[in-house]
XYZ file of C-alpha atoms in Angstrom:
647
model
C -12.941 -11.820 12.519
C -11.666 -14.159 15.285
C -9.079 -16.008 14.718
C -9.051 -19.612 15.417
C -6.854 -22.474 17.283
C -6.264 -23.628 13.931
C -5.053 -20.232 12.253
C -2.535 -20.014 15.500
C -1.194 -23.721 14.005
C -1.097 -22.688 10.821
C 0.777 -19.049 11.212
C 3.314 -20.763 14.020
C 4.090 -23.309 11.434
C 5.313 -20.346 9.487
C 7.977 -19.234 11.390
C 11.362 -19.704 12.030
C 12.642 -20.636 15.477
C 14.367 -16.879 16.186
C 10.652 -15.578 15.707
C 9.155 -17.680 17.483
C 11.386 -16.825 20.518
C 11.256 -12.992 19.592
C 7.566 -13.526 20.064
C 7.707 -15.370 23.297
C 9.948 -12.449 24.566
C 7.387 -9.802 23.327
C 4.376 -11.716 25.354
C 6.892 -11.750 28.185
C 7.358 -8.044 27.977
C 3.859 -7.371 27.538
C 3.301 -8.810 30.525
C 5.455 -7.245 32.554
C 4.517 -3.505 31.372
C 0.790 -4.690 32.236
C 2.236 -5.144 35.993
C 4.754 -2.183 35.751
C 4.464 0.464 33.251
C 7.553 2.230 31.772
C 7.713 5.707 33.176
C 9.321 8.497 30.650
C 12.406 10.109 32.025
C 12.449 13.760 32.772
C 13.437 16.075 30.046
C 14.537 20.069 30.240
C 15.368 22.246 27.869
C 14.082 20.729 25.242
C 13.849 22.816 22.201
C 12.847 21.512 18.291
C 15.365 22.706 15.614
C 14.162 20.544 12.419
C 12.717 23.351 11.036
C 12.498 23.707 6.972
C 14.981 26.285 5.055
C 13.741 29.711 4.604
C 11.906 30.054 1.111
C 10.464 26.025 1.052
C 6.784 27.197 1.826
C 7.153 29.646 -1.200
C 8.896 27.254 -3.510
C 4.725 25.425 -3.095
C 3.248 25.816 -6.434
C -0.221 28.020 -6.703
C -2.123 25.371 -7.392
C -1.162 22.470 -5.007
C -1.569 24.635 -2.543
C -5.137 25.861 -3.642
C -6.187 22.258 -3.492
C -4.612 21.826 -0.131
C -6.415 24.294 1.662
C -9.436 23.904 -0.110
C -9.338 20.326 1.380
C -8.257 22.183 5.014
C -11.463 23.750 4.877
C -13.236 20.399 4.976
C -11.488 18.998 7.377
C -12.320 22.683 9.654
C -16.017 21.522 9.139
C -15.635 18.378 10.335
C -15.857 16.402 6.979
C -13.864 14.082 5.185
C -14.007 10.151 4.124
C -11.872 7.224 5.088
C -12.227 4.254 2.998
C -15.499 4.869 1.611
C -17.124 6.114 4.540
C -18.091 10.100 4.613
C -17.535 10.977 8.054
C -19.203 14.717 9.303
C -17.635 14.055 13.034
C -14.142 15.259 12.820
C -14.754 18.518 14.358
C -14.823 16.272 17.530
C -13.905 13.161 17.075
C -14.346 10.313 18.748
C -10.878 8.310 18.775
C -12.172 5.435 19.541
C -15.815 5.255 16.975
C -16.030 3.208 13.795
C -18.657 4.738 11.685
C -19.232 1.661 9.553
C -20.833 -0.428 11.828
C -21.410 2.297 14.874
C -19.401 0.339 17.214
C -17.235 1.397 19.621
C -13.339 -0.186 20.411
C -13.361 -1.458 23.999
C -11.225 0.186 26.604
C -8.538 -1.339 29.132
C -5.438 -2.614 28.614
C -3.843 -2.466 24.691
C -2.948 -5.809 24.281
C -6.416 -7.294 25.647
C -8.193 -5.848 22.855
C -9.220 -8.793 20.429
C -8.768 -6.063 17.376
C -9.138 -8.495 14.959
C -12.758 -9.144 16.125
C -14.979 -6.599 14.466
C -18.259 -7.732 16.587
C -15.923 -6.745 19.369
C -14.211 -3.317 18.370
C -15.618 -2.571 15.002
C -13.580 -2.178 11.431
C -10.192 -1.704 13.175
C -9.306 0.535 9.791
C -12.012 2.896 10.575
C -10.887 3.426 13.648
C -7.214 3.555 13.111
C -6.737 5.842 9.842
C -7.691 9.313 11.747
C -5.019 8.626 14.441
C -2.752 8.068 11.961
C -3.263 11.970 12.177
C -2.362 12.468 8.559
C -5.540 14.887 8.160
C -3.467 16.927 10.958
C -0.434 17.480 8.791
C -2.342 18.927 6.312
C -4.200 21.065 8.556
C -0.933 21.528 9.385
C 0.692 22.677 6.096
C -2.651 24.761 5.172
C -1.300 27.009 8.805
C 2.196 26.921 7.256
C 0.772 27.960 3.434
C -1.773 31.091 5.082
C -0.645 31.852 8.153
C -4.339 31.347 9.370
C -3.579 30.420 12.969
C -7.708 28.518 13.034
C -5.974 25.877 11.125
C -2.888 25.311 13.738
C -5.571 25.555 16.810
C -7.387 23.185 15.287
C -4.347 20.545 15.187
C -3.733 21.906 18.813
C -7.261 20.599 19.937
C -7.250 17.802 18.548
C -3.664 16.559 19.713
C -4.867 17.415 22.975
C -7.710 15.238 22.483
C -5.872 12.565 20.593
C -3.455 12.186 23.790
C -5.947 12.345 26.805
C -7.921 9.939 25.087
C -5.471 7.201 24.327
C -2.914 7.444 27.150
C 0.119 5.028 26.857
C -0.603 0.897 26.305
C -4.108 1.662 27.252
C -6.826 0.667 24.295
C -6.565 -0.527 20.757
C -4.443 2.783 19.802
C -1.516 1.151 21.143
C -1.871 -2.275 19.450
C 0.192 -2.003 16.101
C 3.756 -1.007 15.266
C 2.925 0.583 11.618
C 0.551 2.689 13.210
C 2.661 4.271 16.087
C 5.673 4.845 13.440
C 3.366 6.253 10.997
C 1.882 8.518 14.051
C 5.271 9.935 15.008
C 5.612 10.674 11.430
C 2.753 12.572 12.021
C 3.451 14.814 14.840
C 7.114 15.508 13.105
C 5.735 17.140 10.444
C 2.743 18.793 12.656
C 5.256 20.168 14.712
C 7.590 21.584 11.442
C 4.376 22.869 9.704
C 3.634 24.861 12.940
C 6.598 26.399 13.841
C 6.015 29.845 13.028
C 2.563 29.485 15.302
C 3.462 31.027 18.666
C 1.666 28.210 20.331
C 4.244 25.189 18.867
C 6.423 24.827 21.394
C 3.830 24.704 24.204
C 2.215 22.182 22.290
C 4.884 19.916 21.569
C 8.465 20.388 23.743
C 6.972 22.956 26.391
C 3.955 20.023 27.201
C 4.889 17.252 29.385
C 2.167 15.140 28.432
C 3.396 15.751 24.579
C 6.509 14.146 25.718
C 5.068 11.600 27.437
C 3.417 10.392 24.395
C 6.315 10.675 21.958
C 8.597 8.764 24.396
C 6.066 6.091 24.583
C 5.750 5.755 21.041
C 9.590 5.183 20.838
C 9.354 3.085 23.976
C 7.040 0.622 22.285
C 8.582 0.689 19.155
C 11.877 -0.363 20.094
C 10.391 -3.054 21.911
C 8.114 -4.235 19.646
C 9.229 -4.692 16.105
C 7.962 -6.830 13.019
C 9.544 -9.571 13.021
C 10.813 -12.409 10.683
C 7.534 -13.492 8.647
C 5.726 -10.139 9.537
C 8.938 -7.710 8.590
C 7.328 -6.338 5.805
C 5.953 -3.104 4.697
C 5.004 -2.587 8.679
C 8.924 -2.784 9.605
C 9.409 -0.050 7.423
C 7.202 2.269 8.517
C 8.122 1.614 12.485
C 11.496 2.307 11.494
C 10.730 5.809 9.696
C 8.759 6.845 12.365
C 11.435 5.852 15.056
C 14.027 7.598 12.635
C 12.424 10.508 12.540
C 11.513 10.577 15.925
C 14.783 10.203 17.228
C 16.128 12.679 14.993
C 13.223 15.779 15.217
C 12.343 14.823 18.622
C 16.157 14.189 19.964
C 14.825 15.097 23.706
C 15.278 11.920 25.756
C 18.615 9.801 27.084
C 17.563 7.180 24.598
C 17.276 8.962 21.555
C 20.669 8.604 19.995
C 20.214 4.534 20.501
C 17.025 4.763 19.109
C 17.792 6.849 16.068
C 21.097 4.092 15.435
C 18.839 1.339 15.900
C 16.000 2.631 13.734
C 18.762 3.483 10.924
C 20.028 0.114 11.056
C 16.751 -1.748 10.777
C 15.665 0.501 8.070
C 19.209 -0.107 5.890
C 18.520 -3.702 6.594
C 14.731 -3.894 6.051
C 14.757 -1.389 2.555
C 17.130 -3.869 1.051
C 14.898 -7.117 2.369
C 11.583 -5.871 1.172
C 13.142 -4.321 -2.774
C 14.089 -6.723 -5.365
C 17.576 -5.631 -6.816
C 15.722 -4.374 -10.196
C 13.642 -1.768 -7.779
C 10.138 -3.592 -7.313
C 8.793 -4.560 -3.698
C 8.879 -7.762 -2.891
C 5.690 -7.542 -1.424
C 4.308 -7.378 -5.229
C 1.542 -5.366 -3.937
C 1.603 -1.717 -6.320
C 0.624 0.258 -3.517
C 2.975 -1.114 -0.834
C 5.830 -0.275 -3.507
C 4.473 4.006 -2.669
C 3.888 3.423 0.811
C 7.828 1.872 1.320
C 8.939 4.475 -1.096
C 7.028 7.548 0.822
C 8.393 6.389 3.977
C 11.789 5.856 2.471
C 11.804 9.161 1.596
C 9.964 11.027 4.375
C 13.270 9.110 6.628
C 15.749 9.611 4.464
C 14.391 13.813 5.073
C 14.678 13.566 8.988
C 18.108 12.202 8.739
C 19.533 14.716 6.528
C 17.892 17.530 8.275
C 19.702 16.261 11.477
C 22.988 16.152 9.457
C 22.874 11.728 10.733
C 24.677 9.937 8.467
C 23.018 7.974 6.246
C 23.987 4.205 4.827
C 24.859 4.791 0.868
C 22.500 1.785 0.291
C 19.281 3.748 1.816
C 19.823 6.258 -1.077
C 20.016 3.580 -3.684
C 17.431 1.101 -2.635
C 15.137 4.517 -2.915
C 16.989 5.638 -6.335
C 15.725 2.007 -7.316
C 12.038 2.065 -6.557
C 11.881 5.341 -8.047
C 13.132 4.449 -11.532
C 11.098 1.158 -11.202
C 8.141 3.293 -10.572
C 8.789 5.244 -13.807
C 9.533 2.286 -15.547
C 6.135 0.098 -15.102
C 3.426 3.070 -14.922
C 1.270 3.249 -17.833
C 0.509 6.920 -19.894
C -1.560 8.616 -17.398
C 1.310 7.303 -14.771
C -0.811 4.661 -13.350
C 1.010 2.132 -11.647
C 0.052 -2.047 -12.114
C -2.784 -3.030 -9.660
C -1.372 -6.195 -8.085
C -1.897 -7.439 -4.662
C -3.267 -6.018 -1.970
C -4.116 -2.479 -1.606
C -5.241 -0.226 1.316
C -4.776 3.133 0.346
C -2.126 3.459 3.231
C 0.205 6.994 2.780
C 3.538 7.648 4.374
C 3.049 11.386 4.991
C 0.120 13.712 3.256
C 0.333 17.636 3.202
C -1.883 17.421 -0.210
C -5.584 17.964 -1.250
C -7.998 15.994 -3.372
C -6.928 15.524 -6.810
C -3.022 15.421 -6.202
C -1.618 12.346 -8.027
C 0.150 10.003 -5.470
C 2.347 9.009 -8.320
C 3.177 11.719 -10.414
C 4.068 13.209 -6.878
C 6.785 10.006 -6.095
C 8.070 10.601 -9.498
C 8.221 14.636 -9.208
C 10.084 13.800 -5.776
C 12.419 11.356 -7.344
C 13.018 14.216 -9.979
C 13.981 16.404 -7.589
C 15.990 14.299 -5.473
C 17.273 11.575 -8.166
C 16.895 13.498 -11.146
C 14.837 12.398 -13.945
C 16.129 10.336 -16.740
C 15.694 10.217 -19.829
C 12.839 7.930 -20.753
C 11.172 8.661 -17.506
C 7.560 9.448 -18.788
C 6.445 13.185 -18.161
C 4.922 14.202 -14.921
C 2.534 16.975 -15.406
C 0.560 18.754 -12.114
C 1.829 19.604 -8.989
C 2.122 19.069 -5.455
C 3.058 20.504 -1.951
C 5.396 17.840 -0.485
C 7.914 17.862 -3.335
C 9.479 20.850 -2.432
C 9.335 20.168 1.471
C 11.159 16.846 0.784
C 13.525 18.529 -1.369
C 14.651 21.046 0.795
C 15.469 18.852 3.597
C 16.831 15.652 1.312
C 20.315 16.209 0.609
C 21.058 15.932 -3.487
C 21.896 12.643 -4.438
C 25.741 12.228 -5.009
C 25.922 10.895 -8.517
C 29.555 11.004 -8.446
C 32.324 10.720 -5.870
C 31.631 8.536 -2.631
C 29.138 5.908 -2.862
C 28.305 3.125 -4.555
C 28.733 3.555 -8.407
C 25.470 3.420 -9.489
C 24.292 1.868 -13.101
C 20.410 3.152 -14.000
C 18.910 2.105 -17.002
C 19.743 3.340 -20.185
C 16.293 2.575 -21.669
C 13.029 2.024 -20.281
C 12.955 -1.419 -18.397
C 10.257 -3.808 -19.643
C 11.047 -6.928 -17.692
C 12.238 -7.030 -13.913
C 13.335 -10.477 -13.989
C 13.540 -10.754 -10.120
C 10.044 -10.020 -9.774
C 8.507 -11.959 -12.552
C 6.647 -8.692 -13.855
C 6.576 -7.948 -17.314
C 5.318 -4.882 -19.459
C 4.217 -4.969 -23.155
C 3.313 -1.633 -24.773
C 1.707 -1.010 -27.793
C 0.320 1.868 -30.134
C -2.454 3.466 -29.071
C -1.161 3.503 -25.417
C -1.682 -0.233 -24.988
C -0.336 -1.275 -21.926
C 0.041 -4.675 -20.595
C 1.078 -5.942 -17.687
C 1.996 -10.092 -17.114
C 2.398 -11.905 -13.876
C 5.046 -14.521 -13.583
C 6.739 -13.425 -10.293
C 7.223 -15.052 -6.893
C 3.605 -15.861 -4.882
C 4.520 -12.814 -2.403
C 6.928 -11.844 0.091
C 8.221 -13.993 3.535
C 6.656 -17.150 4.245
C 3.626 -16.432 4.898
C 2.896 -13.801 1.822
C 0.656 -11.478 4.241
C -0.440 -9.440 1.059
C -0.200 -11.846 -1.935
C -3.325 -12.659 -4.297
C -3.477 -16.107 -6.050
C -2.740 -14.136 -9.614
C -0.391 -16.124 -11.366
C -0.454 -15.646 -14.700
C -2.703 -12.994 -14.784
C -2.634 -10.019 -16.913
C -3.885 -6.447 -16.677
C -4.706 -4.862 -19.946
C -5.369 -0.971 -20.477
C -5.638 1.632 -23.586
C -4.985 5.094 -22.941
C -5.044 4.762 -19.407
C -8.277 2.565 -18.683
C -8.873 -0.613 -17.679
C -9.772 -3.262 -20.303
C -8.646 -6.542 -18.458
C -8.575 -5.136 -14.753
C -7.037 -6.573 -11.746
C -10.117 -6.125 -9.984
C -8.502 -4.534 -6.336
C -8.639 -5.545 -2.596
C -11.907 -3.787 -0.977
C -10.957 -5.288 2.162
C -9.061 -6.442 5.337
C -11.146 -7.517 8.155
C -14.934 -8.167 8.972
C -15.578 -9.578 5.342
C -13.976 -12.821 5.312
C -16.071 -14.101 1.764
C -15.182 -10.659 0.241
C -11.511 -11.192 1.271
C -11.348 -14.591 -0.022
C -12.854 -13.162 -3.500
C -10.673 -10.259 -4.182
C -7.500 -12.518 -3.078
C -8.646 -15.692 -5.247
C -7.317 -16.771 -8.234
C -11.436 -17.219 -9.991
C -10.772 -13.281 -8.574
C -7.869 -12.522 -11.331
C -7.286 -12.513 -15.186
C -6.153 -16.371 -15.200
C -7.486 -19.929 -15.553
C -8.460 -21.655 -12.163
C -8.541 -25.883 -11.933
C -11.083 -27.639 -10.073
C -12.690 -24.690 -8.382
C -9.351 -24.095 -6.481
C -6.505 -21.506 -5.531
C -3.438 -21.997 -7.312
C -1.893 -21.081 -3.523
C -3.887 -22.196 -0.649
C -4.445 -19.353 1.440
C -4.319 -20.324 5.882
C -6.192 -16.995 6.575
C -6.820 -13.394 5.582
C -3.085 -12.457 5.565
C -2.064 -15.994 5.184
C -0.684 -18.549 2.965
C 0.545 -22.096 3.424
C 1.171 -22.929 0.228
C 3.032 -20.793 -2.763
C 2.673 -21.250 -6.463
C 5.811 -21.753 -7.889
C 6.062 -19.506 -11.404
C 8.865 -19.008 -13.948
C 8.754 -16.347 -16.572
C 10.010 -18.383 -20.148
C 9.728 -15.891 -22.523
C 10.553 -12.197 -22.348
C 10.340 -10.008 -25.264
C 9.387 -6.566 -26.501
C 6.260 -7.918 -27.582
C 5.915 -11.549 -26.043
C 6.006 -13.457 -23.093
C 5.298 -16.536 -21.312
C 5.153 -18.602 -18.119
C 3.961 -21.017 -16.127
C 3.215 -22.154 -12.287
C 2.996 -25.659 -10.405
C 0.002 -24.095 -8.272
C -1.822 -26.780 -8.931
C -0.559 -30.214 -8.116
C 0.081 -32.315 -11.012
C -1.073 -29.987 -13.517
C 0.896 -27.210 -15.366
C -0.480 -23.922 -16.240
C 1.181 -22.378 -19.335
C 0.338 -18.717 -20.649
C 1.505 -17.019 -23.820
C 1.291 -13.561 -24.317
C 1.477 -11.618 -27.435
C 1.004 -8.258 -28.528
C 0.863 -7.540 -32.381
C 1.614 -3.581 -32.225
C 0.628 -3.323 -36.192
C -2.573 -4.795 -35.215
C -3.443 -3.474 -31.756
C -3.963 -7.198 -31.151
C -3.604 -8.866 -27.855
C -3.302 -12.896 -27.861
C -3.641 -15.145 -24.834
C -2.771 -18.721 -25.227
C -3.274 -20.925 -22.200
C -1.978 -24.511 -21.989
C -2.617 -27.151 -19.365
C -0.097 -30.164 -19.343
C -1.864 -32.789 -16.759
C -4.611 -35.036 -16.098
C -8.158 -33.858 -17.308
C -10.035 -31.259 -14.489
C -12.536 -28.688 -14.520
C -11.411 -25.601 -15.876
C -13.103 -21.807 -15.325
C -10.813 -18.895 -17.504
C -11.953 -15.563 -15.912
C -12.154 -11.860 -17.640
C -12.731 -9.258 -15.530
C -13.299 -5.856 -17.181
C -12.910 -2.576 -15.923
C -15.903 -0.516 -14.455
C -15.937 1.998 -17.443
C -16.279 -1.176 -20.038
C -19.493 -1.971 -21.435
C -19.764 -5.566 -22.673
C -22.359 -6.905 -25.227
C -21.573 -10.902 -25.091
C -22.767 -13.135 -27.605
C -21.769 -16.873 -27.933
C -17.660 -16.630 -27.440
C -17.265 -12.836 -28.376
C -17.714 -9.910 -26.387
C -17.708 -6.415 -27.594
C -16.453 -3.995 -25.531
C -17.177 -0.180 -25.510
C -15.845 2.610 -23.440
C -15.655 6.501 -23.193
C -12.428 8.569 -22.934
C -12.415 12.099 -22.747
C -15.203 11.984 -24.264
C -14.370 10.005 -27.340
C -16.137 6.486 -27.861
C -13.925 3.538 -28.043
C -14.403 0.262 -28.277
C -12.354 -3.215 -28.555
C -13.267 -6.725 -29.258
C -12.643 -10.106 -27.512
C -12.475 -13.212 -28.673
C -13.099 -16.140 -26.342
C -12.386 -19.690 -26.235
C -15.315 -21.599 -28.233
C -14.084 -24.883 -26.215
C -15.692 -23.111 -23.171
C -19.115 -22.092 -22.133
C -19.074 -18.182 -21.583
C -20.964 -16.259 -19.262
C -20.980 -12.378 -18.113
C -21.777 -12.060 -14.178
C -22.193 -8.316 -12.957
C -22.354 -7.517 -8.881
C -23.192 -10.230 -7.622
C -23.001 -11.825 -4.120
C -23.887 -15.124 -3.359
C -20.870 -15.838 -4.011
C -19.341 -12.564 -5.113
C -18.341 -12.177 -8.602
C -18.735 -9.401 -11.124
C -17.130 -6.098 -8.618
C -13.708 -3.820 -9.064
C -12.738 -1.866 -5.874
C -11.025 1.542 -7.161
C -10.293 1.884 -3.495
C -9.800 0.342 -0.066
C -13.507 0.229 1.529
C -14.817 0.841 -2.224
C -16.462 -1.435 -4.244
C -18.711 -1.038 -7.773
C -19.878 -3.508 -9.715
C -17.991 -4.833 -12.983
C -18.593 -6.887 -15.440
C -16.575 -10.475 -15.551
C -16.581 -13.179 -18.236
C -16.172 -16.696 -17.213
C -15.406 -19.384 -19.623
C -16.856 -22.961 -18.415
C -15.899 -26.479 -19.439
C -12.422 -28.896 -18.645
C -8.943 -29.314 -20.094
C -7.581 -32.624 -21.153
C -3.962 -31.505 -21.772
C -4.295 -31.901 -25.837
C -6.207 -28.429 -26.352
C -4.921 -24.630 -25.628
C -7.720 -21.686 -25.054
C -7.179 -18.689 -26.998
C -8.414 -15.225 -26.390
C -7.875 -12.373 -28.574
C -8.420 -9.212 -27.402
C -8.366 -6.509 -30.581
C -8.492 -2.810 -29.967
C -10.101 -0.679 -33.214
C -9.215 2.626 -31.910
């Protein structure tokens, strides 16, 4: 996807007048390490001391690390999958190869690479997600679990590989900020995991060209951050990866500068991006575990280097962990809202590990669990390695006196999200939050109003995912578009109007007007002249869920949209739908109700235009089924949906 003079009007008109000149100064700067590369200083003596306590690699439990090496072994052959592509190449890879379309990323100078352009370089996620080198780390942590030195030669080669290949500012490696931070990450933990392997040391503070690449990373990060409208979930991860950098790697005569800047940015930038109730700001599920990961996996690296850390880094994380606990569902499954791209902070696990009953194990370890938290059954291998290196949280004595919630939280006013829970393990989740995050809402979907609905863990009324980024502009536009979520869209529009793939121009403005155990409401000015109002109720007695959408405004074409979840079978006759399911291996089955003053249709995978498909995951798409009510609103009449549940 190229992007045109008109997107560079549109995303200029988006920033402030300090970005703008931060910008000018970074295509300044670009140009002049095109002309003049840095060179990285001499270093001797260098020597790596972040090493875990004694016992943490026994404190792993059986089982996590069972899966972990189990998923080693894969990786040893060569095999594993990124994104929905099953790649058998890793034994050797090619750095540079995206196996989705077979295209390869040009070479020359990084910021000459039109990355954005996947005729020209290919899906830039294929590419990028290996050398975010996360596979490595658990290769990594399988070495530091067996003591099976294949595993840390492995990670040896391929480092080696990784850094001939993709020498500093030289090809599309060396484009983006989040994946350089994420990258030193990365080699932090590589180079902790591997420590007892005699070969470490040449590999990492013994090898010149290691250094070379570290410092570089640094270099570029320090020069190069996120800024204004584009500090967002990508700030934070620069700034881990410089934190941790600067603490593990504390070789160079910039380090300490580095480390002070990168633990001032990430203070500043944890408190920006994390409403006061705990939520992102981003509204986007799965950037709330990526911030929190990296959070973490920083917080870690300072403590381990005994660098002080801001109170308000501990809190903002104590924050997002309880609001975590707070909105997951019984089978701890977080809302899906906003984008998603399956993005990680640091992985030493295998297949099958729970991403968030591992962030809430963590926070249990580190936080300490309260009371209502829900119970977090399996295991996992980074708990304990956080643990050990995360100093316990000070719940008395210095630091900000700290008030967590007595009970569990149901509505996070700042963020506009509301939960409803009913028997059964009905879980509900409503939108009337903020459009998205900065001005130009990189990772917002036009979902106001929307609800997600789930019993027992699976979805009923699904927020139907992401799928993806680049290279798919129609598919983008669907799984971003309001026709794309659980709400009512006017005259075949957006309630926000969107200026590109990670772009809008114009926000829907919602308010939340109603907030109870069991009811809510809102409404948005998304669509000029025209007020959308939703009611919400749940009748717990009756397992009964009841949507009542008002429109106060002149009289326009109106489409309400369903979308159910991939394991929902729907029979749909006139204005009722019957919906059937299987859960461990029980039948269920719920019925909904539909507006008789619109014309109702079910749509299944289909593609010209695309409608009917739920993406589980980033690069992953199935097809679903969607209901889509048909007819116009005159401002007299409410729809109302009931959705009943019969156990």
């Amino acid at each position: 996807m190229t992007m045109s003079v008109g997107w560079y009007l549109r995303r200029l008109s988006r920033m402030g007048p300090q970005e703008v000149a931060g910008r000018v100064g970074d295509t300044l700067r670009r140009r002049r390490w095109r002309a003049t590369p840095p060179d990285c200083p001499s270093v001797t003596g260098a020597r790596f001391t972040a090493v875990l306590p004694p016992g943490t690699i026994a404190a792993v439990p059986p089982d996590a690390a069972k899966r972990l090496v189990a998923e080693a072994d894969l990786l040893m052959e060569g095999r594993a999958e990124f994104f929905g592509v099953v790649r058998d190449d890793l034994a050797d890879p090619d750095w540079w190869f995206d196996p989705k379309t077979g295209r390869r990323a040009p070479e020359g100078y990084a910021f000459d690479v039109p990355y954005r352009s996947e005729d020209a370089v290919g899906d830039i996620k294929q590419i990028w997600e290996p050398s975010r080198h996360q596979y490595l780390t658990q290769l990594a942590a399988a070495y530091a679990l067996t003591g099976d030195e294949r595993y840390a030669e492995r990670v040896g080669e391929h480092l080696r590989s990784w850094w001939q290949a993709n020498p500093p500012l030289r090809g599309v490696h060396w484009l983006s900020g989040i994946e350089l931070g994420i990258r030193l990450l990365s080699w932090v933990w590589v180079r902790r995991l591997l420590d007892g392997w005699p070969g470490a040391a040449e590999l990492f503070e013994g090898n010149p060209v290691a250094r070379n690449q570290i410092w570089h990373h640094q270099r570029w990060l320090a020069a190069f951050p996120s800024r204004g409208s584009s500090a967002n979930n990508h700030v934070i991860a620069e700034d881990a990866g410089q934190l941790a950098a600067a603490c593990a790697f504390d070789w160079f005569p910039e380090s300490a500068r580095w480390r002070a800047g990168a633990l001032r940015s990430l203070e500043r930038q944890l408190r920006a991006n994390t409403y006061l109730s705990g939520l992102n700001r981003e509204l986007a599920t799965e950037y709330h575990g990526l911030v929190l990961e990296l959070g973490l996996a920083a917080l870690a690296e300072a403590d381990a280097a005994a660098v002080p850390v801001p109170a308000t880094v501990r809190l903002v994380l104590l924050r997002m962990t309880d609001a975590l606990a707070a909105v997951v569902d019984n089978r701890l499954r977080p809302p899906r809202q906003g984008d998603a791209d399956d993005g990680h902070g640091l992985i030493v696990d295998g297949a099958g590990t729970d991403r968030w009953a591992s962030l809430l194990a963590t926070g249990d370890a580190v936080f300490g669990r309260l009371d209502w938290w829900p119970t977090v059954t399996g295991t996992d291998v980074r708990t304990p390695l956080l643990a050990a290196l995360v100093k316990p949280y000070p719940h008395t004595g210095t630091g900000p006196a700290v008030s967590r919630p007595a009970t569990r939280p149901a509505h996070f006013a700042d963020a506009g999200m509301t939960i409803l829970r009913g028997p059964e393990e009905i879980w509900v989740r409503c939108d009337g939050g903020p459009h998205g995050f900065l001005s130009i809402a990189a990772h917002a979907h036009a979902d106001a109003l929307s609800v997600e609905a789930r019993h027992d863990g699976v979805d009923v009324l699904a927020d139907p995912g992401t799928y993806c980024y680049h290279g798919q502009p129609e598919w983008r536009q669907y799984f971003r578009s309001t026709l794309g979520h659980n709400t009512l869209q006017l005259d075949g529009a957006d309630q926000s109007v969107s200026g590109g793939p990670f772009l809008w121009t114009r926000h829907a403005q919602s308010r939340v007007l109603t907030a109870e155990e069991t009811r809510w409401s809102a409404e948005h000015d998304g669509y000029q002249g025209t007020v959308h109002r939703r009611q919400v109720e749940l009748a717990a007695e009756e397992q009964e869920l009841r949507i009542v959408d008002e429109v106060r405004g002149p009289r326009r074409e109106a489409r309400l949209a369903f979308h159910l979840g991939p394991a929902i079978t729907a029979e749909l006759v006139g204005n009722q739908a019957r919906l059937t399911w299987t859960r461990d291996g029980e039948d269920r089955s719920a019925v909904l109700d539909l507006p008789a003053q619109l014309s109702w249709q079910a749509h299944r995978g289909e593609t010209e235009p695309p409608l009917g498909w739920y993406s589980a995951g980033f690069g992953r798409k199935e097809p679903a089924t969607t209901l889509i009510g048909t007819g116009s609103t005159d401002g007299t009449e409410g729809f109302t949906t009931v959705l009943r549940f019969r156990g």
